[in-house]
Coordinates of C-alpha atoms in Angstrom, one line a residue:
X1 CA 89.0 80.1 88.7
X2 CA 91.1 77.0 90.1
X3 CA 93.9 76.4 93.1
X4 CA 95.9 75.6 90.0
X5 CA 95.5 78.8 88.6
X6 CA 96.3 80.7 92.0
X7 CA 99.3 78.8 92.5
X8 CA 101.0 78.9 89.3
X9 CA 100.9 82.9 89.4
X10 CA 102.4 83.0 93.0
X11 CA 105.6 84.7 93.8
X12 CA 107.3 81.1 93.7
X13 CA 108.9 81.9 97.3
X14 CA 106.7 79.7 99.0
X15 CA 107.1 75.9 99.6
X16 CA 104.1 73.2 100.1
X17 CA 103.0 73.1 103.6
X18 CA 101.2 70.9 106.1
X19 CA 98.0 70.9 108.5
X20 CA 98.7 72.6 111.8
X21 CA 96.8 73.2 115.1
X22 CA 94.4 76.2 114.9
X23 CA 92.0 78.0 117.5
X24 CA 89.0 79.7 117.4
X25 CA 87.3 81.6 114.4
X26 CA 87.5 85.2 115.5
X27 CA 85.3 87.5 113.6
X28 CA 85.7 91.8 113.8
X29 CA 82.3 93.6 113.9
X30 CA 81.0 94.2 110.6
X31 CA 79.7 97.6 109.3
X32 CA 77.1 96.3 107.2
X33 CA 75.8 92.7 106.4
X34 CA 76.5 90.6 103.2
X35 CA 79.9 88.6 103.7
X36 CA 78.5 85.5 105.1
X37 CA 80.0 83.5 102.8
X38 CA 83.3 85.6 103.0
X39 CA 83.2 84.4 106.6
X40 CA 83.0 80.6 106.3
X41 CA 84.9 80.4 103.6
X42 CA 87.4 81.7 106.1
X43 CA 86.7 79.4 108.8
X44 CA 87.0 76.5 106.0
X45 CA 90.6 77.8 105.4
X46 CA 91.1 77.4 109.0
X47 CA 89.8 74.1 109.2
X48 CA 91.8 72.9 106.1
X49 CA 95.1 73.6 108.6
X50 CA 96.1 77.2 108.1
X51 CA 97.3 78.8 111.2
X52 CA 95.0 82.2 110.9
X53 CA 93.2 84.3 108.3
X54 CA 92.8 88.1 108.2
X55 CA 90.8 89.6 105.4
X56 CA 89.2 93.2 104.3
X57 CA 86.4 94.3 101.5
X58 CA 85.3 97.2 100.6
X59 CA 82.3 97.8 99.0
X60 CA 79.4 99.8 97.9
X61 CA 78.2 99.0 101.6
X62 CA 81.2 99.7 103.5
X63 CA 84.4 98.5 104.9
X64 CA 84.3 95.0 105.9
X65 CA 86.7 93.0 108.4
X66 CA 87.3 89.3 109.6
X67 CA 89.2 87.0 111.1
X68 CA 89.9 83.2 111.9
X69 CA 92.0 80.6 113.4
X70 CA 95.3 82.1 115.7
X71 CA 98.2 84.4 114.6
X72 CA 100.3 82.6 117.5
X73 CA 100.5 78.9 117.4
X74 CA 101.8 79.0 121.0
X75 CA 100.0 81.6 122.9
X76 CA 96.8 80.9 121.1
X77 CA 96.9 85.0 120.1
X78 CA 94.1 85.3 117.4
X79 CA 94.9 87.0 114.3
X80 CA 93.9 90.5 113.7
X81 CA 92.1 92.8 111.0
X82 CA 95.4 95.5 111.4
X83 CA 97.8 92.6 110.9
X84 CA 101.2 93.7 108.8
X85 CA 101.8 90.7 107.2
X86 CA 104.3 89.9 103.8
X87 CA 102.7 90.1 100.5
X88 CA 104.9 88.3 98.1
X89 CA 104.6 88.6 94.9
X90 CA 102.1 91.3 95.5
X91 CA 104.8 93.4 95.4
X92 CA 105.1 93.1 91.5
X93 CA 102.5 95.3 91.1
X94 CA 104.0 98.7 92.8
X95 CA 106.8 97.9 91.1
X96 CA 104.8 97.8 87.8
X97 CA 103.3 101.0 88.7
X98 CA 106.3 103.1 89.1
X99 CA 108.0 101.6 85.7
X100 CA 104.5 103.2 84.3
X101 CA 104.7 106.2 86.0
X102 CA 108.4 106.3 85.1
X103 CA 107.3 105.8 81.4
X104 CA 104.8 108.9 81.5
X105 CA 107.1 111.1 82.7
X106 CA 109.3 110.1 79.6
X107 CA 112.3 108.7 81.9
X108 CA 112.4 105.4 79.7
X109 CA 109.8 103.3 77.5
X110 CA 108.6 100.2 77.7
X111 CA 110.1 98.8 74.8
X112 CA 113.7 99.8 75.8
X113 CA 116.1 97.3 76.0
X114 CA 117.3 95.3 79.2
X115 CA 120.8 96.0 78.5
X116 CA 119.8 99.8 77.5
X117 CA 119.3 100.3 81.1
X118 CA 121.8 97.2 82.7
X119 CA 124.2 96.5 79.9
X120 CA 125.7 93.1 80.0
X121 CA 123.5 92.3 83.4
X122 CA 121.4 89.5 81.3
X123 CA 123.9 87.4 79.6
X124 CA 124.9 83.9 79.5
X125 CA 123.4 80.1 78.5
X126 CA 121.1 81.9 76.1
X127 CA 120.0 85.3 77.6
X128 CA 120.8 88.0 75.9
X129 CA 119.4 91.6 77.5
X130 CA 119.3 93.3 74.6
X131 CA 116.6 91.2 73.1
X132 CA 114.3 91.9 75.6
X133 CA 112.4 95.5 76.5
X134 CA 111.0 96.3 79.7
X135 CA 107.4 95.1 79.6
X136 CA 108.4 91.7 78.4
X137 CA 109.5 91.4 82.3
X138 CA 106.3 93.3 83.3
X139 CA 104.3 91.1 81.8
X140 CA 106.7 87.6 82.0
X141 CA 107.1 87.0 78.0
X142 CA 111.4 87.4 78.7
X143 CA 111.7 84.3 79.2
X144 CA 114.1 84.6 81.5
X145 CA 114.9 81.8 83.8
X146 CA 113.2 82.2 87.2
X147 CA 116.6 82.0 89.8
X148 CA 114.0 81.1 92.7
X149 CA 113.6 77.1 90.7
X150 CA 117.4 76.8 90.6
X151 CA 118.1 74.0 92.7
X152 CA 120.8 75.2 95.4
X153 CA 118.8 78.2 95.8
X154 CA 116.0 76.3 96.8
X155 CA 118.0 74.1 99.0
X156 CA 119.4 76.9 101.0
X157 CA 116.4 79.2 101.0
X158 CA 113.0 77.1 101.0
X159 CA 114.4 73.8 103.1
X160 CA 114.5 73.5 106.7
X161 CA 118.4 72.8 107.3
X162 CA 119.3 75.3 104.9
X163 CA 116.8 77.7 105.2
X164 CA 117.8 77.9 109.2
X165 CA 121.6 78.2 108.3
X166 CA 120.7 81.2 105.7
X167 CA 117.7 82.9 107.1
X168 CA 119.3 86.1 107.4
X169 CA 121.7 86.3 104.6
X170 CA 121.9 89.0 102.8
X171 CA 121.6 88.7 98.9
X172 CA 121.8 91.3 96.5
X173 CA 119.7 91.7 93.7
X174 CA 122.3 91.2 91.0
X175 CA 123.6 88.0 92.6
X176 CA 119.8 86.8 92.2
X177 CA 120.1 87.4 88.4
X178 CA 123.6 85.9 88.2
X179 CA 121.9 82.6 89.5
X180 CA 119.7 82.8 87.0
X181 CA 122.0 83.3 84.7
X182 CA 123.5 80.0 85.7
X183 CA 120.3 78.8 83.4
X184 CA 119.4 78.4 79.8
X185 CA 115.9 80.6 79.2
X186 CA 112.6 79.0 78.9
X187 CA 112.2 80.6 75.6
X188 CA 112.8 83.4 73.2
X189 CA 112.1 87.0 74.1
X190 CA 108.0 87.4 73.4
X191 CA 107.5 83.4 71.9
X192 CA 105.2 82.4 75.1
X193 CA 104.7 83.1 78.7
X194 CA 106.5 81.7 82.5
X195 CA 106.0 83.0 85.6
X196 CA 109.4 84.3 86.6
X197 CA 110.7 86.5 89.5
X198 CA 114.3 87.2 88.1
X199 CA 112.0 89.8 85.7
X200 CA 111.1 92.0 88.7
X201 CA 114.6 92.2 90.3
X202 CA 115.7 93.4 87.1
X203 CA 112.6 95.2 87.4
X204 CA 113.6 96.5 89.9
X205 CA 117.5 97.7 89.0
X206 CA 116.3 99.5 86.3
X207 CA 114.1 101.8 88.7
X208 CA 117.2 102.6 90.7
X209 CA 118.9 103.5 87.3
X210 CA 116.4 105.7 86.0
X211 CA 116.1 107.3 89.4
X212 CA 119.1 107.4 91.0
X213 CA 117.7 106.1 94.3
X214 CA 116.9 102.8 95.4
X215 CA 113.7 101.4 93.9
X216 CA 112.1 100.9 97.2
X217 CA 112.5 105.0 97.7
X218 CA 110.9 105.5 94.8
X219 CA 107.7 103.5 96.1
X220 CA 107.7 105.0 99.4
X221 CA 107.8 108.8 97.2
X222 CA 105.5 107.2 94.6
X223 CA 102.9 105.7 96.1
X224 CA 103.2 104.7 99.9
X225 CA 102.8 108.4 100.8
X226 CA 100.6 110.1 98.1
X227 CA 98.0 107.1 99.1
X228 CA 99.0 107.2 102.9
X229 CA 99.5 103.3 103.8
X230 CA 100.6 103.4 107.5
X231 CA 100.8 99.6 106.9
X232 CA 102.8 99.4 103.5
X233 CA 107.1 99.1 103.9
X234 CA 109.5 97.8 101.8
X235 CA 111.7 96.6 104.2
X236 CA 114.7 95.9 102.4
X237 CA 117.0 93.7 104.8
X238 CA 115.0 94.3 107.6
X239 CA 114.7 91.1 109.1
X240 CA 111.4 91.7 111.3
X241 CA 107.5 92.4 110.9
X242 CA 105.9 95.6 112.0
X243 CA 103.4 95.5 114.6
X244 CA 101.0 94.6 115.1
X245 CA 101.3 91.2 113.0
X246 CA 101.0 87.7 113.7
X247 CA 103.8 84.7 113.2
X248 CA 104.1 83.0 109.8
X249 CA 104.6 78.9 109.6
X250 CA 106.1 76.7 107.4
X251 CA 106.5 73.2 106.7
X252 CA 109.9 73.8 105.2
X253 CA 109.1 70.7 103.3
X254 CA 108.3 69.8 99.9
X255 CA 105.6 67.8 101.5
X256 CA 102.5 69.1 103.4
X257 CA 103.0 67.2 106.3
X258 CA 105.7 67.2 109.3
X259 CA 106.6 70.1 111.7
X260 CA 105.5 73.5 112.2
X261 CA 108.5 76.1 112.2
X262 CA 108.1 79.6 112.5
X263 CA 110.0 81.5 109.8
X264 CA 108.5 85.1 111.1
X265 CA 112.1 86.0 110.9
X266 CA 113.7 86.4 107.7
X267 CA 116.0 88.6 105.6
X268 CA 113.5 89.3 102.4
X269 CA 116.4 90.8 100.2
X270 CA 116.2 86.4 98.4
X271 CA 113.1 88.4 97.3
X272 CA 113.8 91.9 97.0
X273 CA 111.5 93.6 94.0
X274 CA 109.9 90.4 93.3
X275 CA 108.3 89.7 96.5
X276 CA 109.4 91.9 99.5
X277 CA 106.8 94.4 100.6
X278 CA 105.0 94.7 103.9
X279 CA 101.6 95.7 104.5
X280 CA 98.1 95.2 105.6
X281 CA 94.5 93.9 103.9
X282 CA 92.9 97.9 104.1
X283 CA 96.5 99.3 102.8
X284 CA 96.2 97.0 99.4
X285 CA 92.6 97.7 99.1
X286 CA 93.1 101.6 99.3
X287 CA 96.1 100.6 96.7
X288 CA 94.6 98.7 93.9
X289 CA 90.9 100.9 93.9
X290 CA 93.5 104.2 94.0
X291 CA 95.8 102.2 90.6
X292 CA 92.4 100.8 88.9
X293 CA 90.4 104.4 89.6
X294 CA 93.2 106.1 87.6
X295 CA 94.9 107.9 90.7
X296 CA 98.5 106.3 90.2
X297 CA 98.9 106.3 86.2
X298 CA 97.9 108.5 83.2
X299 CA 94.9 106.8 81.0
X300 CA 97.3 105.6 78.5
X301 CA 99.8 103.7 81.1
X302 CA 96.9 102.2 82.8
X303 CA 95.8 100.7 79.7
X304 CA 99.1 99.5 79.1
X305 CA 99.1 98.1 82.3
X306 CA 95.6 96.4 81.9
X307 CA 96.5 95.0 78.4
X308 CA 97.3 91.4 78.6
X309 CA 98.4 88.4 77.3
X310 CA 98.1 84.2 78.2
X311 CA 99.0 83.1 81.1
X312 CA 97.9 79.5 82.0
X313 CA 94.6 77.6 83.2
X314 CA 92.7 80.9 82.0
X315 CA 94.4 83.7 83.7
X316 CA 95.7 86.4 81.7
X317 CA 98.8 88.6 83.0
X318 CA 99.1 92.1 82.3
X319 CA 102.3 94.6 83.5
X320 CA 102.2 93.5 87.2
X321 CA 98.5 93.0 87.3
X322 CA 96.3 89.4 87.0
X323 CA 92.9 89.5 85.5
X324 CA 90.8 86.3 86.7
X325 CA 87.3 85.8 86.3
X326 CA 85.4 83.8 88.4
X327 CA 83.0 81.3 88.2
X328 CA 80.1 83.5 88.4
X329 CA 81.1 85.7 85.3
X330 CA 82.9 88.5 87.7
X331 CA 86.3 89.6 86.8
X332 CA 88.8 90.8 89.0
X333 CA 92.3 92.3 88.9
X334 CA 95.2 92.0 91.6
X335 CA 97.8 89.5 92.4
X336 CA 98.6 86.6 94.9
X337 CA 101.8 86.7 96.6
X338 CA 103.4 83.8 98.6
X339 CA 106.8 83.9 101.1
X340 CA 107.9 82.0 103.8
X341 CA 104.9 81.2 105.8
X342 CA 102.6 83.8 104.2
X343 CA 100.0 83.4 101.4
X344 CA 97.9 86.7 100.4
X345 CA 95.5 87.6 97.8
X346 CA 94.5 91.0 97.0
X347 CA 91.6 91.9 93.9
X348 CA 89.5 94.3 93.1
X349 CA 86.6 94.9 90.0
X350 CA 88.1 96.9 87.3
X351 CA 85.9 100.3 88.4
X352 CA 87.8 100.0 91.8
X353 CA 84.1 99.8 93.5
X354 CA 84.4 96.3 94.9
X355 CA 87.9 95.3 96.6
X356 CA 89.0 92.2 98.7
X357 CA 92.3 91.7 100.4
X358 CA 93.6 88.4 102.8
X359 CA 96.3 86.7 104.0
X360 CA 96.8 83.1 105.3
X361 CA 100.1 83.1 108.2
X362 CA 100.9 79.4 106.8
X363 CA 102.1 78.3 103.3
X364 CA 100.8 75.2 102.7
X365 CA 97.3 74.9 102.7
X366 CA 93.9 77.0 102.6
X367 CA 92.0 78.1 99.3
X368 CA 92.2 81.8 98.6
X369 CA 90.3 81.5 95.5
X370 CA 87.6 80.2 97.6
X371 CA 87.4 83.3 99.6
X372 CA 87.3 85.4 96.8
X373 CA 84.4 83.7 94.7
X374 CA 82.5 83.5 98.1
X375 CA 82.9 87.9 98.4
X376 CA 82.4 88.5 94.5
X377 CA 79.8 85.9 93.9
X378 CA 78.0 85.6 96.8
X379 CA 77.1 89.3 98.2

């Protein structure tokens, strides 16, 4: 697996970045040996400019915690192995989950319609909703346009003038897909593959439909609590980070050089089912072993979900779920997520046994994929 690969199936939210000043390495007590390369490959992430690290495995040997570089730039406050931190586009895969579930309990199907469920939502320059069922957004062969590449919207969201003037607006998830709208798709329904966020907000709104209650209800009901993560929110227009947490810096640039500005602050409704979640490095572990050990979905939804198609530079894409196999012949499921000042990567092995979850508190450097094929391929 590449960089190129790990970027092009982030949530899209993040902009390129710049080096910053970093402290320390900070390392938590392991319980059992066997992550030393886990642990330079974190310091090297530090040392390539990203603020601070936090990661978690689990494995056949234990629980396994680390940390490097500073969660503060200006106190010097090093990160730590408890940090809440946002996941991005991690978030796709509760989402996915609870579609699933939401399918085995006969509530809709996968091959319903968009417009079934949010007639006349998807419409315009090309898009037409009822050409396109449900897992074509699961698994991003819509082709819907992705509203977080339109051009104002990156202006006023991902740029430092306008991403200081908007910060804290508050955008619903239907004005997201009317941006989108604004744009011809990328394709016809099911004729290729593009990464494309506007598929999980609708995601998303057809959760609330089928439930009557807002979609991030359903994954508090769903999953937060049957699996108990303390560390997991969906904070909705909650502008703030639970503690404990670190900051998260940006560049605010298309450029990774410049200024340092903390966006810790931020309303994550310009992400909202694509990319809002909260949580921690042990809270997405315990997640993806509970959804790849069968606890979350039926047999025949989790091979749904673990079916998959294309993607690019050798990734495939299932329903909310990435498969990647590394160099040494390992493969691995999860997702990368990127926002504002946060980058996180969170995989496991397909028998759930073997798990590994981080997050970088900058946006525009480090090398996530190195930190995984250091944990899976060098144990």
């Amino acid at each position: 697996m590449t960089v190129r690969v790990r970027a092009a199936l982030l949530a899209g939210t993040a902009v390129a970045l710049s080096a910053a000043l970093v402290g320390p390495a900070v390392a938590a007590p392991a319980a059992t040996g066997g992550h030393d390369a886990t642990r330079r490959a974190l310091q090297a992430a530090v040392e390539d400019g990203v603020p601070g690290v936090t990661a978690t495995a689990h494995d056949r040997r234990g629980t396994w915690s680390a940390t490097a570089g500073v969660g503060d730039l200006r106190t010097g406050e090093p990160r730590s192995e408890q940090d809440r931190y946002r996941v991005g586009s991690i978030t796709k895969t509760f989402v996915a989950t609870v579609l699933l579930q939401l399918e085995a309990e006969g509530r809709l199907s996968l091959d319903d319609t968009v417009d079934q469920w949010l007639p006349g939502v998807v419409t315009g320059h090309g898009h037409d909703g009822a050409r396109i069922t449900l897992r074509q957004l699961l698994n991003h062969t819509s082709g819907v346009y992705n509203y977080t590449q339109d051009e104002g919207f990156a202006r006023d969201y991902f740029l430092k003038d306008g991403f200081f003037e908007h910060r804290y607006d508050a955008v619903a998830p239907r004005e997201l897909v009317a941006i989108a709208m604004t744009h011809e798709p990328y394709f016809a329904p099911g004729a290729s593959w593009t990464y494309s966020n506007t598929n999980y907000v609708l995601a998303g709104l057809v959760i609330e439909e089928a439930t009557g209650r807002p979609y991030g209800e359903e994954m508090r009901r769903r999953i937060i609590e049957p699996l108990h993560l303390r560390a997991t929110s969906f904070p909705g227009t909650r502008t703030g980070l639970p503690r404990p947490s670190s900051r998260a810096y940006s560049k605010l640039a298309a450029t990774a050089t410049g200024p340092t500005y903390d966006v810790t602050r931020l309303n994550p409704a310009i992400a909202g089912a694509s990319g809002e979640a909260v949580s921690s490095a042990a809270d997405l572990n315990r997640f993806y072993t509970a959804l790849l050990r069968g606890r979350l979905l039926p047999a025949k939804q989790l091979t749904e979900m673990t079916t998959t198609v294309s993607a690019r530079d050798g990734a495939e894409y299932g329903l909310g779920l990435i498969k990647r196999e590394l160099d040494c012949g390992v493969t691995v499921w999860g997702h990368a997520g990127g926002i504002h000042g946060s980058s996180s990567e969170a995989v496991a092995t397909r028998d759930g046994r073997h798990a590994l979850a981080l997050n970088f508190n900058g946006d525009w450097s480090g090398d996530g994929e190195a930190v995984i094929e250091a944990e899976f391929c060098t144990g």
